[in-house]
PDB file of C-alpha atoms and ligand atoms in Angstrom:
ATOM      1  CA  MET A   1       9.463  23.289   0.952  1.00 98.00           C
ATOM      2  CA  ASN A   2       9.400  20.744   2.977  1.00 98.00           C
ATOM      3  CA  ALA A   3       6.761  19.049   5.696  1.00 99.00           C
ATOM      4  CA  LEU A   4       6.830  16.308   8.164  1.00 99.00           C
ATOM      5  CA  ILE A   5       3.860  14.314   8.241  1.00 99.00           C
ATOM      6  CA  LEU A   6       2.787  13.020  11.735  1.00 99.00           C
ATOM      7  CA  ILE A   7       0.853  10.142  11.675  1.00 99.00           C
ATOM      8  CA  ASP A   8      -0.774   8.799  14.130  1.00 99.00           C
ATOM      9  CA  ILE A   9       0.460   9.530  17.124  1.00 99.00           C
ATOM     10  CA  GLN A  10      -1.908   8.592  19.858  1.00 98.00           C
ATOM     11  CA  ASN A  11      -1.894   7.269  23.298  1.00 98.00           C
ATOM     12  CA  ASP A  12      -3.632   4.462  21.486  1.00 98.00           C
ATOM     13  CA  PHE A  13      -1.157   3.817  19.663  1.00 98.00           C
ATOM     14  CA  LEU A  14       1.376   3.672  22.570  1.00 98.00           C
ATOM     15  CA  PRO A  15       2.178   1.032  24.916  1.00 98.00           C
ATOM     16  CA  GLY A  16      -0.432   0.668  27.396  1.00 98.00           C
ATOM     17  CA  GLY A  17      -2.866   1.510  24.842  1.00 98.00           C
ATOM     18  CA  SER A  18      -5.729  -0.525  23.173  1.00 98.00           C
ATOM     19  CA  LEU A  19      -3.779  -0.591  19.421  1.00 98.00           C
ATOM     20  CA  GLU A  20       0.070  -1.077  21.331  1.00 98.00           C
ATOM     21  CA  VAL A  21       2.393  -0.675  19.280  1.00 98.00           C
ATOM     22  CA  SER A  22       5.767  -2.591  20.742  1.00 96.00           C
ATOM     23  CA  LYS A  23       8.618   1.045  21.246  1.00 98.00           C
ATOM     24  CA  GLY A  24       6.003   3.409  19.793  1.00 98.00           C
ATOM     25  CA  ASP A  25       6.904   5.753  22.186  1.00 98.00           C
ATOM     26  CA  GLU A  26      10.751   5.450  21.363  1.00 98.00           C
ATOM     27  CA  ILE A  27       9.917   7.584  18.441  1.00 98.00           C
ATOM     28  CA  ILE A  28       8.668  10.688  20.511  1.00 98.00           C
ATOM     29  CA  ASP A  29      11.765  12.618  21.311  1.00 98.00           C
ATOM     30  CA  ASN A  30      12.967  11.928  17.874  1.00 98.00           C
ATOM     31  CA  VAL A  31       9.869  13.422  16.592  1.00 99.00           C
ATOM     32  CA  ASN A  32      10.177  16.055  18.527  1.00 99.00           C
ATOM     33  CA  SER A  33      13.670  17.061  18.237  1.00 98.00           C
ATOM     34  CA  ILE A  34      13.289  17.473  14.090  1.00 98.00           C
ATOM     35  CA  MET A  35      10.168  19.480  14.285  1.00 98.00           C
ATOM     36  CA  ASP A  36      11.763  22.690  14.167  1.00 98.00           C
ATOM     37  CA  SER A  37      13.539  22.349  10.495  1.00 98.00           C
ATOM     38  CA  TYR A  38      10.648  21.685   8.305  1.00 98.00           C
ATOM     39  CA  ASN A  39       9.046  24.590   6.567  1.00 98.00           C
ATOM     40  CA  ILE A  40       5.569  22.878   7.879  1.00 98.00           C
ATOM     41  CA  VAL A  41       4.543  20.570   9.758  1.00 99.00           C
ATOM     42  CA  VAL A  42       1.625  17.873   9.522  1.00 99.00           C
ATOM     43  CA  ALA A  43      -0.064  15.041  11.818  1.00 99.00           C
ATOM     44  CA  THR A  44      -3.392  13.087  11.080  1.00 99.00           C
ATOM     45  CA  LYS A  45      -5.249  10.984  13.884  1.00 98.00           C
ATOM     46  CA  ASP A  46      -7.072   8.268  13.487  1.00 98.00           C
ATOM     47  CA  TRP A  47     -10.765   9.409  14.446  1.00 98.00           C
ATOM     48  CA  HIS A  48     -13.293   6.226  14.608  1.00 98.00           C
ATOM     49  CA  PRO A  49     -16.559   6.675  16.134  1.00 98.00           C
ATOM     50  CA  LYS A  50     -17.423   4.253  18.410  1.00 98.00           C
ATOM     51  CA  ASN A  51     -19.617   2.381  15.444  1.00 98.00           C
ATOM     52  CA  HIS A  52     -16.866   1.977  13.451  1.00 98.00           C
ATOM     53  CA  ILE A  53     -16.395  -0.956  11.143  1.00 98.00           C
ATOM     54  CA  SER A  54     -13.065  -1.831  11.799  1.00 98.00           C
ATOM     55  CA  PHE A  55     -14.094  -2.632  15.417  1.00 98.00           C
ATOM     56  CA  ALA A  56     -14.232  -6.550  15.941  1.00 98.00           C
ATOM     57  CA  SER A  57     -17.055  -5.177  18.502  1.00 98.00           C
ATOM     58  CA  ASN A  58     -18.878  -4.447  16.178  1.00 98.00           C
ATOM     59  CA  HIS A  59     -19.269  -7.770  14.487  1.00 97.00           C
ATOM     60  CA  LYS A  60     -21.058 -10.183  16.026  1.00 96.00           C
ATOM     61  CA  ASN A  61     -18.872 -13.517  16.360  1.00 96.00           C
ATOM     62  CA  LYS A  62     -16.048 -12.270  15.076  1.00 97.00           C
ATOM     63  CA  LYS A  63     -12.370 -11.209  16.542  1.00 97.00           C
ATOM     64  CA  THR A  64     -10.377  -9.240  16.466  1.00 98.00           C
ATOM     65  CA  GLY A  65      -7.054 -10.147  13.709  1.00 97.00           C
ATOM     66  CA  GLN A  66      -9.448 -11.672  11.776  1.00 98.00           C
ATOM     67  CA  LYS A  67      -9.718 -10.910   7.945  1.00 98.00           C
ATOM     68  CA  ILE A  68     -12.744 -10.052   6.418  1.00 97.00           C
ATOM     69  CA  ILE A  69     -14.444  -8.741   3.566  1.00 97.00           C
ATOM     70  CA  ILE A  70     -16.619  -5.432   3.233  1.00 95.00           C
ATOM     71  CA  ASN A  71     -17.763  -3.484   0.341  1.00 94.00           C
ATOM     72  CA  ASN A  72     -15.484  -5.380  -1.957  1.00 96.00           C
ATOM     73  CA  LEU A  73     -12.406  -4.108   0.425  1.00 97.00           C
ATOM     74  CA  ASP A  74     -10.146  -5.574   2.718  1.00 97.00           C
ATOM     75  CA  GLN A  75     -10.772  -5.064   6.208  1.00 98.00           C
ATOM     76  CA  ILE A  76      -8.581  -6.633   9.572  1.00 98.00           C
ATOM     77  CA  LEU A  77     -10.996  -6.645  12.023  1.00 98.00           C
ATOM     78  CA  TRP A  78      -9.337  -4.235  15.091  1.00 98.00           C
ATOM     79  CA  PRO A  79      -9.993  -3.544  18.858  1.00 98.00           C
ATOM     80  CA  ASP A  80     -11.429  -0.573  19.607  1.00 98.00           C
ATOM     81  CA  HIS A  81      -9.158   2.254  19.146  1.00 98.00           C
ATOM     82  CA  CYS A  82      -8.712   5.956  18.686  1.00 98.00           C
ATOM     83  CA  ILE A  83     -12.822   6.710  19.452  1.00 98.00           C
ATOM     84  CA  LYS A  84     -13.000  10.423  18.717  1.00 98.00           C
ATOM     85  CA  ASP A  85     -12.458  12.598  21.946  1.00 98.00           C
ATOM     86  CA  SER A  86     -11.281  10.239  23.951  1.00 98.00           C
ATOM     87  CA  LYS A  87      -8.589   9.572  25.773  1.00 98.00           C
ATOM     88  CA  GLY A  88      -6.981   7.502  23.642  1.00 98.00           C
ATOM     89  CA  SER A  89      -7.064   9.584  20.143  1.00 98.00           C
ATOM     90  CA  GLU A  90      -5.478  12.605  22.511  1.00 98.00           C
ATOM     91  CA  PHE A  91      -1.402  12.632  21.435  1.00 99.00           C
ATOM     92  CA  PRO A  92       0.508  12.106  24.591  1.00 98.00           C
ATOM     93  CA  GLU A  93       1.585  14.679  26.605  1.00 98.00           C
ATOM     94  CA  LYS A  94       5.264  14.234  25.798  1.00 98.00           C
ATOM     95  CA  LEU A  95       4.883  15.211  22.144  1.00 99.00           C
ATOM     96  CA  ASP A  96       5.030  18.130  21.650  1.00 98.00           C
ATOM     97  CA  SER A  97       1.972  18.907  19.492  1.00 98.00           C
ATOM     98  CA  HIS A  98       1.879  23.128  19.905  1.00 98.00           C
ATOM     99  CA  LYS A  99       4.193  23.049  16.697  1.00 98.00           C
ATOM    100  CA  ILE A 100       2.103  21.014  14.196  1.00 98.00           C
ATOM    101  CA  HIS A 101      -0.120  23.691  12.156  1.00 98.00           C
ATOM    102  CA  LYS A 102      -2.986  21.893  11.361  1.00 98.00           C
ATOM    103  CA  ILE A 103      -4.641  18.508  12.677  1.00 98.00           C
ATOM    104  CA  PHE A 104      -6.474  16.011   9.466  1.00 98.00           C
ATOM    105  CA  TYR A 105      -8.743  13.700  10.560  1.00 98.00           C
ATOM    106  CA  LYS A 106      -9.081   9.616   9.024  1.00 98.00           C
ATOM    107  CA  GLY A 107     -11.160   7.397   9.399  1.00 98.00           C
ATOM    108  CA  VAL A 108     -14.086   8.674  10.469  1.00 98.00           C
ATOM    109  CA  ASP A 109     -16.925   7.635   8.476  1.00 98.00           C
ATOM    110  CA  SER A 110     -18.753   4.684   9.985  1.00 98.00           C
ATOM    111  CA  ASN A 111     -18.756   1.953   7.321  1.00 97.00           C
ATOM    112  CA  ILE A 112     -15.086   2.612   5.664  1.00 98.00           C
ATOM    113  CA  ASP A 113     -11.348   2.126   7.228  1.00 98.00           C
ATOM    114  CA  SER A 114      -8.939   4.680   6.356  1.00 98.00           C
ATOM    115  CA  TYR A 115      -5.566   3.283   6.740  1.00 98.00           C
ATOM    116  CA  SER A 116      -3.436   6.553   4.533  1.00 98.00           C
ATOM    117  CA  GLY A 117      -3.466   9.791   6.300  1.00 98.00           C
ATOM    118  CA  PHE A 118      -4.671  11.343   2.348  1.00 98.00           C
ATOM    119  CA  TYR A 119      -7.698   8.920   1.432  1.00 98.00           C
ATOM    120  CA  ASP A 120      -9.701   6.007   2.821  1.00 98.00           C
ATOM    121  CA  ASN A 121      -9.191   2.697   2.196  1.00 98.00           C
ATOM    122  CA  GLY A 122     -11.754   2.580  -1.509  1.00 97.00           C
ATOM    123  CA  LYS A 123     -10.449   5.967  -2.630  1.00 97.00           C
ATOM    124  CA  ILE A 124     -13.168   7.658  -2.244  1.00 95.00           C
ATOM    125  CA  ARG A 125     -12.818  10.327   0.620  1.00 96.00           C
ATOM    126  CA  SER A 126      -9.899  12.963   0.040  1.00 98.00           C
ATOM    127  CA  THR A 127      -9.030  14.019   4.173  1.00 98.00           C
ATOM    128  CA  GLY A 128      -7.624  17.431   2.293  1.00 98.00           C
ATOM    129  CA  LEU A 129      -4.120  16.644   3.158  1.00 98.00           C
ATOM    130  CA  SER A 130      -3.232  16.597  -0.184  1.00 98.00           C
ATOM    131  CA  ASN A 131      -4.144  20.128  -1.599  1.00 98.00           C
ATOM    132  CA  PHE A 132      -3.287  21.517   1.588  1.00 98.00           C
ATOM    133  CA  LEU A 133       0.766  20.556   1.054  1.00 98.00           C
ATOM    134  CA  LYS A 134       0.146  21.996  -2.578  1.00 98.00           C
ATOM    135  CA  LYS A 135      -1.274  25.071  -1.955  1.00 98.00           C
ATOM    136  CA  SER A 136       1.592  25.711   0.855  1.00 98.00           C
ATOM    137  CA  ASN A 137       4.413  25.060  -1.826  1.00 98.00           C
ATOM    138  CA  ILE A 138       5.657  21.854  -0.446  1.00 98.00           C
ATOM    139  CA  ASN A 139       7.227  19.698  -2.637  1.00 98.00           C
ATOM    140  CA  GLN A 140       9.011  17.234  -0.312  1.00 98.00           C
ATOM    141  CA  VAL A 141       7.719  14.989   2.580  1.00 99.00           C
ATOM    142  CA  ASP A 142       9.698  13.830   5.877  1.00 99.00           C
ATOM    143  CA  ILE A 143       6.908  10.737   7.080  1.00 99.00           C
ATOM    144  CA  GLY A 144       7.334   9.319  11.156  1.00 99.00           C
ATOM    145  CA  GLY A 145       4.169   7.908  12.672  1.00 99.00           C
ATOM    146  CA  LEU A 146       2.770   4.891  13.621  1.00 98.00           C
ATOM    147  CA  ALA A 147       2.260   2.454  12.608  1.00 98.00           C
ATOM    148  CA  THR A 148       4.550   1.510  10.042  1.00 98.00           C
ATOM    149  CA  ASP A 149       3.273  -1.759   8.849  1.00 98.00           C
ATOM    150  CA  TYR A 150      -0.351   0.024   8.109  1.00 98.00           C
ATOM    151  CA  CYS A 151      -0.906   4.009   8.356  1.00 98.00           C
ATOM    152  CA  VAL A 152       2.338   5.556   7.747  1.00 98.00           C
ATOM    153  CA  LYS A 153       2.861   2.489   5.038  1.00 98.00           C
ATOM    154  CA  TYR A 154      -0.281   3.691   2.874  1.00 98.00           C
ATOM    155  CA  SER A 155       0.365   7.076   3.498  1.00 98.00           C
ATOM    156  CA  SER A 156       3.821   6.730   2.211  1.00 99.00           C
ATOM    157  CA  PHE A 157       2.208   5.270  -0.830  1.00 98.00           C
ATOM    158  CA  ASP A 158      -0.219   8.531  -1.055  1.00 98.00           C
ATOM    159  CA  ALA A 159       2.204  11.224  -0.755  1.00 98.00           C
ATOM    160  CA  PHE A 160       4.451   8.653  -3.895  1.00 98.00           C
ATOM    161  CA  ASN A 161       1.588   8.741  -5.691  1.00 98.00           C
ATOM    162  CA  GLU A 162       0.790  13.100  -5.458  1.00 98.00           C
ATOM    163  CA  CYS A 163       4.094  13.259  -6.528  1.00 98.00           C
ATOM    164  CA  PHE A 164       6.003  14.294  -3.357  1.00 98.00           C
ATOM    165  CA  LYS A 165       9.647  13.471  -2.690  1.00 98.00           C
ATOM    166  CA  THR A 166       9.064  11.048  -0.179  1.00 98.00           C
ATOM    167  CA  SER A 167      10.840  10.053   2.874  1.00 99.00           C
ATOM    168  CA  VAL A 168       9.932   7.754   5.502  1.00 99.00           C
ATOM    169  CA  LEU A 169      11.984   8.584   9.270  1.00 99.00           C
ATOM    170  CA  ARG A 170      13.235   5.573  10.599  1.00 98.00           C
ATOM    171  CA  SER A 171      13.781   6.695  13.853  1.00 98.00           C
ATOM    172  CA  CYS A 172       9.752   8.229  13.812  1.00 99.00           C
ATOM    173  CA  VAL A 173       8.225   4.944  12.521  1.00 98.00           C
ATOM    174  CA  ARG A 174       7.589   1.740  14.528  1.00 98.00           C
ATOM    175  CA  GLY A 175       5.332  -1.492  13.034  1.00 98.00           C
ATOM    176  CA  ILE A 176       2.883  -3.537  14.584  1.00 97.00           C
ATOM    177  CA  SER A 177       4.361  -6.581  14.061  1.00 96.00           C
ATOM    178  CA  VAL A 178       8.718  -7.364  12.764  1.00 97.00           C
ATOM    179  CA  GLU A 179       7.134  -9.258   9.345  1.00 98.00           C
ATOM    180  CA  THR A 180       4.671  -7.186   7.954  1.00 98.00           C
ATOM    181  CA  THR A 181       7.097  -4.096   8.705  1.00 98.00           C
ATOM    182  CA  GLU A 182       9.566  -5.563   6.947  1.00 98.00           C
ATOM    183  CA  THR A 183       7.391  -6.120   3.510  1.00 98.00           C
ATOM    184  CA  ALA A 184       6.648  -2.230   4.253  1.00 98.00           C
ATOM    185  CA  PHE A 185       9.529  -0.934   3.959  1.00 98.00           C
ATOM    186  CA  LYS A 186      10.568  -3.287   0.859  1.00 98.00           C
ATOM    187  CA  GLU A 187       7.487  -2.295  -0.781  1.00 98.00           C
ATOM    188  CA  MET A 188       8.869   1.678  -0.107  1.00 98.00           C
ATOM    189  CA  LYS A 189      11.559   0.965  -1.279  1.00 98.00           C
ATOM    190  CA  ASP A 190      10.680  -0.452  -4.393  1.00 98.00           C
ATOM    191  CA  MET A 191       7.706   2.311  -5.178  1.00 98.00           C
ATOM    192  CA  GLY A 192      11.079   4.940  -5.056  1.00 98.00           C
ATOM    193  CA  ILE A 193      10.459   6.182  -1.487  1.00 98.00           C
ATOM    194  CA  SER A 194      14.175   6.836   0.478  1.00 98.00           C
ATOM    195  CA  ILE A 195      14.131   5.611   3.742  1.00 98.00           C
ATOM    196  CA  ILE A 196      16.266   7.661   5.971  1.00 97.00           C
TER     197      ILE A 196
HETATM  198  C1  VGL B 201      -4.043   2.241  12.200  1.00 62.73           C
HETATM  199  C2  VGL B 201      -4.612  -0.203  12.491  1.00 62.73           C
HETATM  200  C3  VGL B 201      -6.031   0.384  12.588  1.00 62.73           C
HETATM  201  C4  VGL B 201      -2.695   2.920  12.152  1.00 62.73           C
HETATM  202  C5  VGL B 201      -4.847   2.478  12.551  1.00 62.73           C
HETATM  203  O1  VGL B 201      -2.211   4.012  12.221  1.00 62.73           O
HETATM  204  O2  VGL B 201      -1.380   2.433  11.828  1.00 62.73           O
HETATM  205  N1  VGL B 201      -3.357   1.031  12.155  1.00 62.73           N
HETATM  206  N2  VGL B 201      -6.135   1.315  12.838  1.00 62.73           N
HETATM  207 ZN1   ZN B 202      -7.733   3.058  13.013  1.00 62.73          ZN
END
């Protein structure tokens, strides 16, 4: 049994959004066209409270893009994005979201970030995604979404480590920067994740 995992396809990560991924909108038609070929389609939503630690705006004298350490974890400071229940955290209208069976919310805790759709960055809290897939007898997952170099990358690592046969779909992902996206694809391949 296979599942399609859609990572953070939300307005704020699309062109015009507060943390836009260039050409992020190009994946939507590709995603829509493959959803019917999976036993299960699940999605994650980046879902932050306003006071989230990953927002530069919540730190004095810090700028977007700066790297800091919080609770022993590296943290990049981002512009405010995907604030829960805002327009920016919604799925884009063009996405066939009625075909998504279940949504998992990540980054919900104000004091820790969560790039992976499975666990937060400290691996303290699970979103429930792994258990859901295992209970549904899924052994293979294909991953699409945004952004390749952050949330798609760490979700694919966790999927692989949770023993799912894992592929990342090139036509269904886009990255924030060219260099980190190249590195992400290389790290995925080295781990045993298929890039197809
Ligand atoms: C993401 C940065 C911050 C992502 C989420 O979905 O890749 N990146 N929050
Ligand atoms: Zn985020």
